[in-house]
């Protein structure tokens, strides 16, 4: 079901999808609230990441707020960010979440409006940086993914190989998600001078390794975020 939703979100024109989005979101949220299994939430947040990456962070929150005011931020803090470790096991899924979270962080002014919103921004930012500094974004991981999809000759191994096929990338045009994320932050920083620096510092202060990794990304790309 989620594969179909992702395909529709990716390939159907926004004007054609728009009338159905509120109903889709309601159904996904209802199932998310009632599901007792461990598999549904990762599938749901991956769909939300695809949607947000294509439609934008403001569109995601607007759709959520139509269902229930504030539910988008609650979902972000209580479900999406805490479960990132369950969905970023391969490069494509990790990239999808980075792009979705990037659009939420950098294109949603309400997330910088007050102290509570800034805390949510900081938590979401940290989740994205954790992804960007893991092995999911190393060249070795790309080689391993390609090796995993090798097709075998006997029926059993072939089924396993096909099952391990990497998911489709709805953001193939984004060649470097690290650069895209950093440049989006730089643009936001220029729009809100002096705002992001303290939030980022507070967000990563308790994890020197993570802070160092982020600073290395910024320096490598020659970006300025203050």
Coordinates of C-alpha atoms in Angstrom, one line a residue:
X1 CA 0.0 0.0 0.0
X2 CA 2.7 2.5 0.9
X3 CA 4.6 1.7 -2.3
X4 CA 1.6 2.7 -4.2
X5 CA 1.1 5.9 -2.2
X6 CA 4.8 6.8 -2.7
X7 CA 4.5 6.2 -6.4
X8 CA 1.3 8.3 -6.7
X9 CA 2.9 11.1 -4.7
X10 CA 6.0 11.0 -6.8
X11 CA 4.6 10.7 -10.3
X12 CA 1.0 12.1 -10.3
X13 CA 0.7 15.9 -10.8
X14 CA 0.1 17.8 -7.6
X15 CA -3.1 19.3 -8.9
X16 CA -4.6 15.8 -9.5
X17 CA -3.4 14.5 -6.1
X18 CA -4.4 17.5 -4.0
X19 CA -8.1 16.6 -3.5
X20 CA -7.2 13.2 -2.1
X21 CA -4.3 14.2 0.2
X22 CA -6.4 15.0 3.3
X23 CA -8.2 11.7 3.1
X24 CA -4.9 9.8 2.7
X25 CA -3.4 11.6 5.7
X26 CA -6.4 10.8 7.8
X27 CA -6.3 7.1 6.9
X28 CA -2.5 6.9 7.6
X29 CA -2.8 8.7 10.9
X30 CA -5.8 6.6 12.1
X31 CA -3.9 3.4 11.3
X32 CA -0.8 4.8 12.9
X33 CA -2.7 5.5 16.2
X34 CA -4.3 2.1 16.3
X35 CA -1.5 -0.2 14.9
X36 CA 0.2 -2.3 17.6
X37 CA 2.9 -3.7 15.3
X38 CA 6.4 -2.3 14.8
X39 CA 6.3 -2.2 11.0
X40 CA 3.7 0.4 10.3
X41 CA 5.3 3.5 11.8
X42 CA 8.5 3.3 9.7
X43 CA 6.4 2.9 6.5
X44 CA 4.2 5.8 7.5
X45 CA 7.1 8.2 8.2
X46 CA 8.9 7.2 5.0
X47 CA 5.7 8.2 3.1
X48 CA 5.5 11.5 4.9
X49 CA 9.2 12.1 4.1
X50 CA 8.5 11.5 0.4
X51 CA 5.4 13.8 0.5
X52 CA 7.3 16.6 2.4
X53 CA 10.3 16.3 0.0
X54 CA 8.0 16.9 -3.0
X55 CA 5.3 19.2 -1.6
X56 CA 7.3 21.0 1.0
X57 CA 7.4 21.3 4.8
X58 CA 4.6 23.9 5.0
X59 CA 2.3 21.8 2.9
X60 CA 2.9 18.9 5.2
X61 CA 2.1 20.9 8.3
X62 CA -0.9 22.5 6.7
X63 CA -2.4 19.2 5.7
X64 CA -1.8 17.9 9.3
X65 CA -3.3 20.9 10.9
X66 CA -6.5 20.5 8.8
X67 CA -7.0 17.2 10.5
X68 CA -6.1 18.4 14.0
X69 CA -4.2 21.6 14.9
X70 CA -0.7 20.8 16.1
X71 CA -0.8 17.1 15.1
X72 CA 2.0 17.6 12.6
X73 CA 4.5 18.8 15.2
X74 CA 3.4 16.0 17.6
X75 CA 4.0 13.4 14.9
X76 CA 7.4 14.9 14.1
X77 CA 8.6 14.9 17.7
X78 CA 6.9 11.7 19.0
X79 CA 7.1 9.4 15.9
X80 CA 9.1 10.6 12.9
X81 CA 12.4 11.7 14.5
X82 CA 12.5 9.0 17.2
X83 CA 12.0 6.3 14.6
X84 CA 14.6 7.5 12.1
X85 CA 17.0 4.8 13.1
X86 CA 14.4 2.2 11.8
X87 CA 14.2 3.6 8.3
X88 CA 17.7 4.8 7.4
X89 CA 19.3 1.4 6.9
X90 CA 20.1 2.1 3.3
X91 CA 21.2 5.1 1.3
X92 CA 18.0 5.8 -0.6
X93 CA 15.7 5.7 2.5
X94 CA 18.2 7.9 4.4
X95 CA 18.4 10.4 1.5
X96 CA 14.6 10.6 1.3
X97 CA 14.4 11.5 5.0
X98 CA 17.2 14.0 4.8
X99 CA 15.4 15.8 1.9
X100 CA 12.0 15.7 3.7
X101 CA 13.4 16.9 7.0
X102 CA 15.4 19.6 5.2
X103 CA 12.3 21.1 3.7
X104 CA 10.6 21.0 7.1
X105 CA 13.5 22.7 8.8
X106 CA 14.2 25.3 6.1
X107 CA 10.8 26.1 4.6
X108 CA 8.5 26.2 7.6
X109 CA 8.8 29.6 9.4
X110 CA 6.6 28.5 12.3
X111 CA 9.4 26.2 13.5
X112 CA 11.4 29.3 14.5
X113 CA 8.6 31.4 15.9
X114 CA 9.0 30.6 19.6
X115 CA 11.1 28.7 22.1
X116 CA 9.0 25.6 22.0
X117 CA 9.1 25.5 18.2
X118 CA 12.8 26.1 18.3
X119 CA 13.2 23.0 20.5
X120 CA 11.3 21.0 17.9
X121 CA 13.5 22.5 15.2
X122 CA 16.6 21.5 17.2
X123 CA 15.4 17.9 17.7
X124 CA 14.6 17.5 14.0
X125 CA 17.9 19.1 12.9
X126 CA 19.8 16.7 15.2
X127 CA 17.9 13.7 13.7
X128 CA 18.9 14.8 10.2
X129 CA 22.6 15.3 11.1
X130 CA 22.7 11.8 12.7
X131 CA 21.6 10.4 9.3
X132 CA 24.1 12.5 7.4
X133 CA 27.0 11.4 9.6
X134 CA 26.3 7.7 9.5
X135 CA 27.7 5.1 7.1
X136 CA 24.5 5.4 5.0
X137 CA 26.3 8.3 3.2
X138 CA 29.6 6.6 2.6
X139 CA 30.8 5.3 -0.8
X140 CA 31.4 1.8 0.8
X141 CA 27.6 1.7 1.6
X142 CA 26.8 2.3 -2.1
X143 CA 29.1 -0.7 -3.1
X144 CA 27.4 -2.9 -0.4
X145 CA 23.9 -2.0 -1.7
X146 CA 24.9 -2.9 -5.2
X147 CA 26.4 -6.2 -4.0
X148 CA 23.2 -7.0 -2.1
X149 CA 21.1 -6.9 -5.2
X150 CA 23.1 -9.4 -7.2
X151 CA 20.8 -12.0 -8.8
X152 CA 21.4 -15.6 -7.9
X153 CA 20.8 -18.7 -10.0
X154 CA 18.7 -20.9 -7.7
X155 CA 15.1 -20.0 -7.0
X156 CA 15.5 -19.4 -3.3
X157 CA 18.5 -17.1 -3.7
X158 CA 16.8 -15.2 -6.5
X159 CA 13.8 -14.5 -4.2
X160 CA 16.1 -13.2 -1.5
X161 CA 18.0 -11.1 -4.0
X162 CA 14.8 -9.5 -5.4
X163 CA 13.5 -8.9 -1.9
X164 CA 16.7 -7.0 -1.1
X165 CA 16.2 -4.6 -4.1
X166 CA 16.8 -1.0 -3.2
X167 CA 13.7 1.2 -3.1
X168 CA 13.1 3.7 -5.9
X169 CA 14.7 7.1 -5.4
X170 CA 12.0 9.8 -5.9
X171 CA 14.8 12.5 -5.6
X172 CA 17.3 11.3 -8.2
X173 CA 17.9 14.9 -9.3
X174 CA 19.5 15.5 -5.9
X175 CA 22.9 14.1 -6.5
X176 CA 24.4 15.2 -3.2
X177 CA 21.9 15.3 -0.2
X178 CA 24.7 16.5 2.1
X179 CA 25.3 19.6 0.0
X180 CA 21.5 20.2 -0.5
X181 CA 20.9 20.1 3.2
X182 CA 23.8 22.4 4.0
X183 CA 22.9 24.9 1.3
X184 CA 19.3 25.0 2.5
X185 CA 20.5 25.8 6.0
X186 CA 22.8 28.5 4.7
X187 CA 19.9 30.1 2.8
X188 CA 17.7 30.0 6.0
X189 CA 20.6 31.4 8.0
X190 CA 20.9 34.3 5.7
X191 CA 17.2 34.9 6.1
X192 CA 17.3 34.6 9.9
X193 CA 20.8 36.0 10.8
X194 CA 21.9 35.1 14.3
X195 CA 19.1 32.6 14.9
X196 CA 20.3 29.2 13.7
X197 CA 23.8 29.2 15.2
X198 CA 22.7 29.1 18.9
X199 CA 20.0 26.5 18.2
X200 CA 22.5 24.3 16.3
X201 CA 25.1 24.7 19.1
X202 CA 22.5 23.7 21.8
X203 CA 21.2 20.8 19.7
X204 CA 24.6 19.2 19.2
X205 CA 26.4 20.3 22.4
X206 CA 25.9 17.0 24.2
X207 CA 27.5 15.0 21.3
X208 CA 30.9 16.4 20.4
X209 CA 31.4 13.8 17.7
X210 CA 28.1 14.8 16.0
X211 CA 29.0 18.5 16.3
X212 CA 32.4 17.8 14.8
X213 CA 30.8 15.9 11.9
X214 CA 28.4 18.7 11.2
X215 CA 31.1 21.3 11.3
X216 CA 33.2 19.2 9.0
X217 CA 30.3 19.1 6.5
X218 CA 29.9 22.8 6.6
X219 CA 33.6 23.6 6.2
X220 CA 34.0 21.1 3.3
X221 CA 31.2 22.8 1.4
X222 CA 32.4 26.3 2.3
X223 CA 29.0 27.2 3.8
X224 CA 28.3 29.9 6.4
X225 CA 25.7 29.2 9.0
X226 CA 25.4 31.6 11.9

